Short mmCIF file of C-alpha atoms and ligand atoms in Angstrom, two decimals:
data_model
loop_
_atom_site.label_atom_id
_atom_site.label_comp_id
_atom_site.label_asym_id
_atom_site.label_seq_id
_atom_site.Cartn_x
_atom_site.Cartn_y
_atom_site.Cartn_z
CA MET V 1 -1.76 41.71 42.70
CA GLY V 2 -4.77 40.07 44.76
CA PHE V 3 -8.06 40.59 44.36
CA ARG V 4 -10.37 43.51 43.07
CA LYS V 5 -11.25 46.18 46.39
CA ASP V 6 -14.68 45.92 44.90
CA PHE V 7 -14.28 41.81 45.19
CA LEU V 8 -17.81 40.33 45.68
CA TRP V 9 -16.97 38.17 48.56
CA GLY V 10 -20.40 36.25 49.91
CA GLY V 11 -22.58 33.20 49.68
CA ALA V 12 -24.95 31.65 47.72
CA THR V 13 -28.29 29.74 48.29
CA ALA V 14 -31.76 28.74 46.50
CA ALA V 15 -34.95 29.12 47.34
CA ASN V 16 -36.17 25.68 47.27
CA GLN V 17 -33.52 24.14 49.60
CA TYR V 18 -33.39 27.21 51.84
CA GLU V 19 -36.93 28.92 52.32
CA GLY V 20 -39.39 26.96 53.09
CA GLY V 21 -43.00 28.59 53.99
CA TRP V 22 -44.48 26.42 50.89
CA GLN V 23 -47.69 26.80 51.25
CA GLU V 24 -47.47 30.50 53.00
CA GLY V 25 -48.07 34.29 51.63
CA GLY V 26 -50.43 32.84 48.53
CA ARG V 27 -47.32 30.69 47.12
CA GLY V 28 -48.28 27.89 44.99
CA PRO V 29 -46.35 24.51 44.63
CA ALA V 30 -43.35 23.88 42.45
CA ASN V 31 -41.79 20.65 40.77
CA THR V 32 -39.17 20.71 43.76
CA ASP V 33 -42.05 20.18 45.96
CA VAL V 34 -43.06 16.78 44.78
CA MET V 35 -39.44 15.84 45.61
CA THR V 36 -38.91 13.14 48.12
CA LYS V 37 -35.67 12.75 50.56
CA GLY V 38 -33.21 10.59 48.47
CA SER V 39 -29.44 9.73 49.91
CA LYS V 40 -26.29 9.25 48.75
CA ASP V 41 -27.21 5.33 47.82
CA GLN V 42 -30.72 5.74 46.52
CA ALA V 43 -31.92 8.92 44.09
CA ARG V 44 -34.67 11.33 45.25
CA GLY V 45 -38.09 10.18 44.57
CA VAL V 46 -41.07 12.25 42.67
CA THR V 47 -44.40 11.43 43.58
CA TYR V 48 -47.54 11.08 41.44
CA VAL V 49 -51.17 9.83 40.92
CA LEU V 50 -52.99 8.32 38.07
CA PRO V 51 -56.88 9.10 36.39
CA ASP V 52 -57.38 5.73 38.60
CA GLY V 53 -56.61 8.01 42.00
CA SER V 54 -53.45 5.32 42.08
CA GLU V 55 -50.73 7.31 43.94
CA HIS V 56 -46.85 6.00 42.92
CA LEU V 57 -43.29 7.11 43.17
CA THR V 58 -40.67 7.23 40.31
CA ARG V 59 -37.23 7.39 41.71
CA GLY V 60 -34.60 9.83 39.90
CA VAL V 61 -34.18 13.25 39.31
CA ALA V 62 -34.76 12.97 35.36
CA VAL V 63 -38.18 10.75 35.46
CA LYS V 64 -38.53 8.09 33.10
CA ASP V 65 -41.42 6.05 31.57
CA LEU V 66 -44.33 8.24 32.76
CA PRO V 67 -47.29 6.47 32.50
CA LYS V 68 -50.12 8.61 30.34
CA GLY V 69 -52.00 10.75 32.37
CA ALA V 70 -50.14 11.11 35.78
CA GLU V 71 -50.41 14.32 37.67
CA PHE V 72 -47.50 15.11 40.01
CA LYS V 73 -48.69 15.68 43.55
CA VAL V 74 -47.63 15.49 46.88
CA LEU V 75 -49.31 12.58 48.69
CA GLU V 76 -49.46 11.45 52.22
CA GLY V 77 -46.41 9.41 54.01
CA TYR V 78 -43.51 10.81 52.27
CA THR V 79 -41.10 13.41 53.32
CA TYR V 80 -40.60 16.51 50.93
CA PRO V 81 -37.85 18.32 52.49
CA SER V 82 -38.47 21.74 50.38
CA HIS V 83 -41.95 22.08 52.09
CA GLU V 84 -40.16 23.66 55.34
CA ALA V 85 -36.23 23.19 54.17
CA VAL V 86 -34.27 25.36 57.06
CA ASP V 87 -36.90 27.99 57.14
CA PHE V 88 -35.89 31.21 55.80
CA TYR V 89 -39.00 32.11 55.18
CA HIS V 90 -38.92 32.97 58.82
CA HIS V 91 -35.61 33.50 59.97
CA TYR V 92 -34.27 35.80 57.04
CA LYS V 93 -33.70 38.34 59.42
CA GLU V 94 -31.46 36.28 61.97
CA ASP V 95 -30.01 35.14 58.83
CA ILE V 96 -28.88 38.20 57.32
CA ALA V 97 -27.76 39.83 60.26
CA LEU V 98 -24.85 36.51 60.30
CA PHE V 99 -24.47 36.92 56.94
CA ALA V 100 -23.07 40.72 58.06
CA GLU V 101 -21.40 39.45 60.88
CA LEU V 102 -19.17 37.42 57.86
CA GLY V 103 -18.87 40.54 56.45
CA PHE V 104 -20.78 39.49 52.81
CA LYS V 105 -20.55 41.57 50.10
CA THR V 106 -23.44 39.89 48.00
CA TYR V 107 -25.93 37.71 49.26
CA ARG V 108 -27.02 35.20 46.12
CA MET V 109 -30.44 34.07 46.20
CA SER V 110 -33.41 32.66 44.02
CA ILE V 111 -36.75 34.21 43.69
CA SER V 112 -39.47 31.21 44.19
CA TRP V 113 -41.18 31.90 40.63
CA PRO V 114 -44.48 30.32 42.80
CA ARG V 115 -44.14 32.73 45.26
CA ILE V 116 -44.97 35.73 42.42
CA TYR V 117 -47.24 33.21 40.13
CA PRO V 118 -48.31 30.59 42.03
CA THR V 119 -49.22 28.36 38.77
CA GLY V 120 -47.10 30.51 36.62
CA MET V 121 -49.71 31.27 34.39
CA GLU V 122 -51.92 34.47 36.32
CA GLU V 123 -52.26 37.40 34.28
CA GLU V 124 -51.13 39.31 37.90
CA PRO V 125 -48.55 38.46 40.16
CA ASN V 126 -48.72 37.12 43.87
CA GLU V 127 -48.54 40.82 45.85
CA GLU V 128 -48.02 38.96 49.25
CA GLY V 129 -45.02 37.19 47.46
CA LEU V 130 -43.53 39.81 46.43
CA LYS V 131 -43.80 42.00 49.33
CA PHE V 132 -41.72 39.10 51.18
CA TYR V 133 -38.64 39.88 48.57
CA ASP V 134 -38.97 43.57 49.50
CA ASP V 135 -38.35 42.77 52.79
CA VAL V 136 -35.67 40.73 52.36
CA PHE V 137 -33.81 43.27 49.97
CA ASP V 138 -34.26 46.07 52.13
CA GLU V 139 -32.85 43.79 54.94
CA LEU V 140 -29.73 42.92 53.12
CA HIS V 141 -29.18 46.92 52.28
CA LYS V 142 -29.47 47.63 55.76
CA TYR V 143 -26.30 45.77 56.22
CA LYS V 144 -24.65 47.04 52.65
CA ILE V 145 -25.26 43.85 51.24
CA GLU V 146 -25.85 43.59 47.40
CA PRO V 147 -28.66 41.02 46.63
CA MET V 148 -27.53 38.50 43.12
CA VAL V 149 -30.63 36.90 41.96
CA THR V 150 -31.05 34.13 40.04
CA LEU V 151 -34.37 34.20 38.27
CA HIS V 152 -34.24 30.13 37.87
CA HIS V 153 -32.64 27.80 40.00
CA PHE V 154 -34.43 24.19 39.50
CA GLU V 155 -38.07 25.62 40.62
CA VAL V 156 -41.23 25.90 38.22
CA PRO V 157 -44.44 26.23 39.15
CA LEU V 158 -45.72 22.95 39.63
CA ALA V 159 -48.93 23.29 37.26
CA LEU V 160 -46.81 24.20 34.13
CA THR V 161 -45.30 20.58 34.82
CA ASN V 162 -48.70 19.37 34.72
CA THR V 163 -50.09 21.21 31.80
CA TRP V 164 -47.85 21.09 29.45
CA GLY V 165 -44.54 19.45 30.39
CA ALA V 166 -43.16 23.06 31.65
CA TRP V 167 -39.83 23.88 29.46
CA ALA V 168 -40.56 21.16 26.89
CA ASP V 169 -43.29 23.23 25.83
CA ARG V 170 -42.84 26.79 24.44
CA ARG V 171 -45.33 28.48 26.15
CA THR V 172 -43.55 28.44 29.24
CA ILE V 173 -41.10 31.28 27.88
CA GLY V 174 -44.35 33.51 27.71
CA CYS V 175 -44.78 32.73 31.52
CA PHE V 176 -41.24 32.85 32.82
CA ILE V 177 -40.72 36.80 30.85
CA ARG V 178 -44.01 37.72 32.45
CA PHE V 179 -42.28 36.79 35.69
CA CYS V 180 -39.21 38.16 35.04
CA ARG V 181 -40.95 41.77 33.81
CA THR V 182 -42.72 41.51 37.37
CA VAL V 183 -39.64 41.49 39.22
CA PHE V 184 -37.13 43.48 36.96
CA GLU V 185 -39.36 46.30 37.10
CA ARG V 186 -40.37 45.98 41.29
CA TYR V 187 -36.77 45.78 42.06
CA LYS V 188 -34.99 47.45 39.39
CA ASN V 189 -33.95 49.71 42.00
CA LYS V 190 -32.94 47.11 44.61
CA VAL V 191 -31.27 44.15 42.86
CA LYS V 192 -28.70 45.18 40.02
CA TYR V 193 -27.01 41.92 39.61
CA TRP V 194 -29.30 38.94 37.68
CA LEU V 195 -28.54 35.14 36.70
CA THR V 196 -30.86 33.93 34.47
CA PHE V 197 -31.04 30.10 34.54
CA ASN V 198 -28.76 28.31 37.09
CA GLU V 199 -26.65 25.75 36.20
CA ILE V 200 -28.23 25.80 32.92
CA ASN V 201 -26.21 22.51 31.38
CA ASN V 202 -27.94 20.61 34.02
CA ILE V 203 -31.39 20.41 32.32
CA TYR V 204 -29.71 16.98 31.84
CA PHE V 205 -31.69 16.15 35.28
CA GLY V 206 -34.97 17.42 33.61
CA PHE V 207 -37.50 17.21 36.71
CA LEU V 208 -34.99 18.50 39.28
CA SER V 209 -33.55 21.11 37.28
CA SER V 210 -36.50 22.49 34.80
CA GLY V 211 -39.83 20.29 35.85
CA ILE V 212 -39.29 18.23 32.77
CA PRO V 213 -41.41 15.39 32.91
CA ALA V 214 -39.75 13.14 30.59
CA ASP V 215 -36.08 11.62 30.09
CA ASP V 216 -35.07 11.86 26.29
CA MET V 217 -32.70 13.89 24.64
CA ASN V 218 -35.29 15.36 21.98
CA ILE V 219 -37.39 16.79 24.47
CA THR V 220 -34.60 17.88 26.57
CA MET V 221 -32.67 20.07 23.96
CA GLN V 222 -35.89 21.53 22.66
CA ALA V 223 -36.38 22.91 26.24
CA ALA V 224 -32.80 23.77 26.30
CA HIS V 225 -33.29 25.56 23.18
CA HIS V 226 -36.41 27.36 24.85
CA GLN V 227 -34.67 28.37 28.44
CA PHE V 228 -31.80 29.70 25.75
CA VAL V 229 -34.83 31.84 23.94
CA ALA V 230 -36.32 32.58 27.43
CA SER V 231 -32.72 33.84 28.87
CA ALA V 232 -31.87 36.10 25.82
CA MET V 233 -34.91 37.53 26.28
CA ALA V 234 -34.57 38.21 29.82
CA VAL V 235 -31.35 40.06 29.32
CA LYS V 236 -32.70 42.22 26.71
CA LEU V 237 -35.79 42.98 28.85
CA GLY V 238 -33.69 43.75 31.83
CA ARG V 239 -31.62 46.03 30.10
CA GLU V 240 -34.58 48.35 29.09
CA ILE V 241 -35.97 48.35 32.56
CA ASN V 242 -32.54 49.02 34.29
CA PRO V 243 -28.96 49.68 31.52
CA ASP V 244 -27.55 49.52 34.80
CA PHE V 245 -28.61 45.78 35.35
CA ARG V 246 -25.83 43.26 34.93
CA ILE V 247 -27.28 40.15 33.73
CA GLY V 248 -25.45 36.74 33.16
CA CYS V 249 -25.23 33.56 32.67
CA MET V 250 -24.71 30.38 35.49
CA LEU V 251 -22.79 27.01 34.67
CA ALA V 252 -22.14 24.07 36.15
CA ALA V 253 -18.01 24.35 35.26
CA SER V 254 -17.51 21.15 37.33
CA ARG V 255 -18.60 19.19 34.26
CA CYS V 256 -16.37 20.91 31.94
CA THR V 257 -13.18 19.96 33.83
CA VAL V 258 -12.83 16.72 32.51
CA TYR V 259 -9.52 15.18 32.36
CA PRO V 260 -8.54 12.18 30.18
CA ALA V 261 -8.05 8.88 32.03
CA THR V 262 -4.81 8.45 29.67
CA CYS V 263 -2.91 10.03 27.27
CA ASN V 264 -4.46 7.86 24.42
CA PRO V 265 -6.12 10.12 21.97
CA LEU V 266 -9.16 8.48 22.18
CA ASP V 267 -9.62 9.33 25.59
CA ILE V 268 -8.39 12.68 24.92
CA GLN V 269 -10.71 12.97 22.69
CA LYS V 270 -13.92 11.75 24.57
CA ALA V 271 -12.85 14.43 27.52
CA TRP V 272 -12.90 16.76 25.35
CA GLU V 273 -16.44 15.85 23.54
CA GLN V 274 -17.63 15.84 27.12
CA ALA V 275 -16.75 19.06 28.08
CA GLY V 276 -18.47 20.41 25.00
CA ARG V 277 -21.65 19.21 25.82
CA GLN V 278 -21.14 21.87 28.65
CA TYR V 279 -19.25 24.26 26.98
CA PHE V 280 -21.90 24.58 23.89
CA PHE V 281 -24.11 26.36 26.75
CA THR V 282 -22.44 28.90 27.69
CA ASP V 283 -21.58 29.31 24.14
CA VAL V 284 -24.97 30.06 23.03
CA GLN V 285 -25.59 32.52 25.87
CA CYS V 286 -22.00 34.28 25.45
CA ARG V 287 -21.43 34.27 21.87
CA GLY V 288 -25.35 34.79 20.61
CA TYR V 289 -25.73 31.46 18.40
CA TYR V 290 -25.26 27.49 18.73
CA PRO V 291 -21.56 26.35 18.09
CA SER V 292 -20.87 24.39 14.49
CA TYR V 293 -19.66 21.30 16.62
CA GLN V 294 -23.10 21.30 18.68
CA LEU V 295 -25.09 21.09 15.20
CA LYS V 296 -23.09 18.73 14.17
CA PHE V 297 -23.46 16.25 17.26
CA MET V 298 -27.23 17.03 17.31
CA GLU V 299 -27.32 16.04 13.65
CA ARG V 300 -25.39 13.04 14.11
CA ASN V 301 -27.76 11.92 16.88
CA GLY V 302 -31.16 12.37 15.28
CA ILE V 303 -31.64 15.30 17.64
CA HIS V 304 -34.16 17.44 16.24
CA ILE V 305 -35.21 21.01 18.02
CA HIS V 306 -37.66 23.65 16.34
CA MET V 307 -36.54 27.17 16.33
CA GLU V 308 -39.08 29.68 15.14
CA ASP V 309 -38.05 32.48 13.14
CA GLY V 310 -36.69 35.19 15.15
CA ASP V 311 -35.13 33.11 17.77
CA GLU V 312 -31.35 33.56 16.39
CA GLU V 313 -32.00 37.45 16.20
CA ILE V 314 -32.49 36.77 19.80
CA LEU V 315 -29.89 34.72 21.14
CA LYS V 316 -27.68 37.65 19.26
CA GLU V 317 -29.14 40.14 20.93
CA GLY V 318 -29.59 38.85 24.49
CA THR V 319 -25.93 37.58 25.02
CA VAL V 320 -24.91 38.09 29.03
CA ASP V 321 -22.66 40.50 30.66
CA PHE V 322 -20.57 38.22 32.61
CA ILE V 323 -20.37 34.76 33.19
CA SER V 324 -21.18 32.69 36.84
CA LEU V 325 -19.99 29.43 37.32
CA SER V 326 -20.70 26.59 40.22
CA TYR V 327 -17.35 24.57 40.70
CA TYR V 328 -17.42 21.44 42.97
CA ARG V 329 -15.34 19.02 41.40
CA SER V 330 -13.09 17.47 38.59
CA MET V 331 -13.88 14.08 36.39
CA ILE V 332 -12.01 11.94 34.70
CA THR V 333 -13.42 9.79 31.66
CA SER V 334 -12.21 7.59 29.27
CA ALA V 335 -13.11 5.83 25.74
CA THR V 336 -13.61 2.54 27.19
CA PRO V 337 -15.37 3.14 30.73
CA GLU V 338 -15.28 0.45 32.89
CA LYS V 339 -18.59 -1.07 33.05
CA GLY V 340 -21.30 0.37 35.06
CA SER V 341 -19.64 3.61 35.23
CA ASP V 342 -21.36 6.78 33.78
CA PRO V 343 -19.00 8.85 31.87
CA LEU V 344 -21.38 11.82 31.71
CA LEU V 345 -21.82 12.28 35.15
CA LEU V 346 -19.09 10.76 37.50
CA GLY V 347 -16.38 9.01 34.76
CA ALA V 348 -13.99 6.93 36.85
CA ILE V 349 -11.67 7.30 40.47
CA ASN V 350 -9.02 9.85 39.68
CA PRO V 351 -6.42 7.76 41.98
CA TYR V 352 -4.31 11.48 42.03
CA LEU V 353 -6.98 12.82 44.32
CA LYS V 354 -8.73 12.36 47.34
CA ALA V 355 -13.07 12.75 47.38
CA THR V 356 -15.44 13.64 49.91
CA GLU V 357 -17.84 10.96 51.64
CA TRP V 358 -20.32 11.62 49.17
CA GLY V 359 -17.73 10.79 46.33
CA ILE V 360 -16.72 14.31 44.77
CA ALA V 361 -13.31 14.60 44.23
CA ILE V 362 -11.12 17.28 45.52
CA ASP V 363 -9.59 19.12 42.92
CA PRO V 364 -8.07 22.97 43.75
CA LEU V 365 -6.02 23.18 40.75
CA GLY V 366 -8.93 22.01 38.28
CA PHE V 367 -10.89 24.99 39.64
CA ARG V 368 -7.71 27.13 38.25
CA ILE V 369 -7.52 25.72 35.18
CA THR V 370 -11.28 25.60 35.13
CA LEU V 371 -11.51 29.52 35.46
CA HIS V 372 -8.32 30.13 33.21
CA ASN V 373 -10.13 28.01 30.05
CA LEU V 374 -13.73 29.99 30.61
CA TYR V 375 -11.90 33.54 30.36
CA ASP V 376 -10.09 32.62 28.08
CA ARG V 377 -13.01 31.19 25.76
CA TYR V 378 -15.04 34.08 26.37
CA GLN V 379 -13.13 36.93 27.71
CA LEU V 380 -15.88 38.09 30.06
CA PRO V 381 -15.56 38.47 33.68
CA LEU V 382 -16.24 35.70 35.99
CA MET V 383 -18.17 35.35 38.88
CA ILE V 384 -18.00 32.07 41.12
CA VAL V 385 -21.56 31.70 42.46
CA GLU V 386 -21.15 28.40 43.90
CA ASN V 387 -18.24 26.45 45.56
CA GLY V 388 -17.91 24.16 48.97
CA ILE V 389 -17.77 20.79 50.17
CA GLY V 390 -20.44 19.01 51.45
CA ALA V 391 -20.13 17.12 54.73
CA ALA V 392 -21.52 14.94 57.68
CA ASP V 393 -20.89 17.33 60.49
CA GLU V 394 -20.99 16.18 63.89
CA VAL V 395 -21.45 18.55 66.76
CA GLY V 396 -18.90 18.32 69.48
CA GLU V 397 -19.39 18.32 72.91
CA ASP V 398 -19.43 22.05 73.60
CA GLY V 399 -22.14 22.64 70.90
CA VAL V 400 -19.62 23.74 68.18
CA VAL V 401 -18.90 22.11 64.77
CA HIS V 402 -15.01 21.85 64.27
CA ASP V 403 -14.81 21.59 60.72
CA ASP V 404 -11.01 21.87 59.65
CA TYR V 405 -11.92 20.17 56.82
CA ARG V 406 -13.99 22.83 55.54
CA ILE V 407 -11.71 25.12 56.20
CA ASP V 408 -8.90 23.28 54.46
CA PHE V 409 -11.14 23.05 51.04
CA PHE V 410 -11.88 26.61 50.80
CA ARG V 411 -8.32 27.68 51.96
CA SER V 412 -7.04 25.35 48.75
CA HIS V 413 -9.52 26.59 46.64
CA ILE V 414 -9.68 30.43 47.49
CA GLN V 415 -5.63 29.89 46.74
CA ALA V 416 -6.26 28.80 43.30
CA MET V 417 -8.61 31.13 42.13
CA LYS V 418 -5.86 33.61 43.72
CA ASP V 419 -3.74 32.05 41.29
CA ALA V 420 -5.85 32.63 38.52
CA VAL V 421 -6.12 36.08 39.33
CA GLU V 422 -2.64 36.64 39.56
CA LEU V 423 -0.84 33.98 37.75
CA ASP V 424 -3.33 33.69 34.80
CA GLY V 425 -4.70 37.06 34.81
CA VAL V 426 -8.13 36.03 34.72
CA ASP V 427 -10.90 38.53 35.57
CA VAL V 428 -12.84 37.48 38.87
CA MET V 429 -15.57 39.58 40.05
CA GLY V 430 -16.44 37.95 43.36
CA TYR V 431 -17.20 34.43 44.52
CA THR V 432 -19.92 33.24 46.66
CA SER V 433 -19.86 30.00 48.77
CA TRP V 434 -21.99 27.44 48.29
CA GLY V 435 -24.82 27.07 51.07
CA PRO V 436 -23.06 29.62 53.58
CA ILE V 437 -25.62 28.26 55.98
CA ASP V 438 -26.45 24.53 56.16
CA ILE V 439 -29.58 23.43 53.44
CA VAL V 440 -30.91 20.97 52.23
CA SER V 441 -29.15 19.23 49.33
CA ALA V 442 -30.44 19.18 45.79
CA GLY V 443 -29.33 16.30 44.86
CA THR V 444 -29.85 13.92 47.19
CA GLY V 445 -32.53 16.24 49.57
CA GLU V 446 -30.84 15.46 52.46
CA MET V 447 -29.95 17.82 55.42
CA ARG V 448 -26.99 15.45 56.52
CA LYS V 449 -24.90 16.84 53.67
CA ARG V 450 -24.21 20.21 54.90
CA TYR V 451 -21.86 22.66 53.41
CA GLY V 452 -22.56 25.80 56.15
CA PHE V 453 -19.99 28.13 58.06
CA ILE V 454 -23.67 28.39 60.21
CA TYR V 455 -24.73 24.84 61.44
CA VAL V 456 -29.02 24.58 61.46
CA ASP V 457 -30.28 22.23 63.88
CA LYS V 458 -32.52 19.85 61.17
CA ASP V 459 -32.38 16.46 60.97
CA ASP V 460 -33.05 14.12 57.86
CA GLU V 461 -36.53 13.19 59.51
CA ASN V 462 -38.02 16.97 59.51
CA GLY V 463 -36.70 16.74 63.21
CA GLY V 464 -34.61 19.79 65.09
CA THR V 465 -35.35 23.40 66.92
CA LEU V 466 -34.00 25.14 63.59
CA LYS V 467 -31.19 26.67 65.75
CA ARG V 468 -28.46 28.33 63.95
CA THR V 469 -24.47 27.98 65.57
CA LYS V 470 -21.40 29.00 63.80
CA LYS V 471 -19.12 26.44 63.11
CA ASP V 472 -15.19 27.01 63.23
CA SER V 473 -15.18 27.79 58.92
CA PHE V 474 -17.42 31.11 60.15
CA LEU V 475 -14.18 32.70 61.61
CA TRP V 476 -12.22 31.47 59.71
CA TYR V 477 -14.12 32.83 56.16
CA LYS V 478 -15.29 36.20 58.27
CA LYS V 479 -11.05 36.88 58.47
CA VAL V 480 -10.54 35.98 54.70
CA ILE V 481 -13.32 38.58 53.57
CA ALA V 482 -12.05 41.19 55.96
CA SER V 483 -8.63 40.77 54.36
CA ASN V 484 -9.68 40.56 50.78
CA GLY V 485 -8.34 37.14 50.30
CA GLU V 486 -5.23 37.78 52.08
CA ASP V 487 -5.57 36.05 54.93
CA LEU V 488 -5.88 32.19 54.11
CA ASP V 489 -4.05 30.69 57.24
C1 BG6 P 8 -25.63 22.76 42.31
C2 BG6 P 8 -26.97 23.43 42.61
O1 BG6 P 8 -25.41 21.83 41.38
O2 BG6 P 8 -24.98 22.25 43.48
C3 BG6 P 8 -27.09 23.83 44.08
O3 BG6 P 8 -26.91 24.35 41.83
C4 BG6 P 8 -26.78 22.29 44.82
O4 BG6 P 8 -28.52 23.88 43.82
C5 BG6 P 8 -24.96 22.17 44.64
O5 BG6 P 8 -27.21 22.44 46.45
C6 BG6 P 8 -24.50 20.72 45.79
O6 BG6 P 8 -25.12 19.70 45.60
P1 BG6 P 8 -26.13 19.16 46.07
O7 BG6 P 8 -26.32 17.95 45.36
O8 BG6 P 8 -24.87 18.81 47.29
O9 BG6 P 8 -26.54 19.82 47.16
#
């Protein structure tokens, strides 16, 4: 009973939300560096210039109706949260020491692609960037923390977006594989666990997740195909470089947790279809081929993707070793959604659940159901690499954040994961909470939406000392890890 002895407890971050140092050590700009701050009521912006020199901002994580000749660029007068983020670049020793104090067995992080290949197109990597991650991995190993590395966490060299539309173009595969070869070879004795594409099914958020300068289903699905091929090639290559590597895919599993609003079969069919739009990604990465229902869906909706000779072989040969996933919430949907609701993103409000300040439904039982479904579907080990609650923490008069709500969230979700293991027999390898330290929000670019056990003194206007302080949840999570998930009080 309980979790495996070697259960991988830890926390997860992403370079574009945590690292900062955007122009240091030879790093090039990324798609995420031209994204401005938003809020819960206003989408993030993306800045660009036109050939006539005029400067513009378009709102939305998927870029719509872009004028011809637009070049994405950092402009004066805007706040770009990724540039400094919370400066892991200069604080990594201090932060890793805090992760060690929490008892982390693993730390999931991403390598910033433009830190290694500044434009994505160079023949040779940037040694200073490689050295930075060497130092980070060495620091982790000093505390016996196993790194788990995401190769693509929403971040693409901006030059690839400006030159040919990033993943919309097949040439990006070659650039990505060159990057993978470099880091696999360099860190083959320092990193064992790798994830290919973070939340691959969030490619629907074109610009934010993959640097795609368009909002068009044909382009999105073609780009997804390029990512499938790149993921499979990376898996194959990684295994050749070190047969001990364990390489996983990564799914935003909240999007598969879609409940029908009523027991009307039409609602049930709708929920099933919407979950299918997400599961299909894992189907390809775990089974090695496109499922028939997705091929039919694309045919019905006039979505045509171009596959090259040999792609089917590549997909077959590059299936993953395990499935990693994020889970934050469940969603509901109806065949007749109320006017204005967005069935793919949020669905309607679930009256049986409470929600966070950002409208995220809190559903631990949905977590267990999701784990059960995924395991049943693929029979592969599951690694939960993101789970957590974004909240506007207040620092108390004693200088400490008393975040009981966060402890409650984690307690109920870790219990649900335990139920999945003990009651449903799901094989779970480990659990890394999202943002164990406060970082920039991907969706809104805010600092105000905090996930951490560690508070960072930084505000939405780029102010603050960057000082790190432990919240109440810090001690609680430490105890959970020390007891291998037995003590959740
Ligand atoms: C996931 C992403 O979608 O959710 C993370 O992989 C992101 O990068 C996390 O930060 C939480 O979302 P948000 O918008 O609250 O930061």
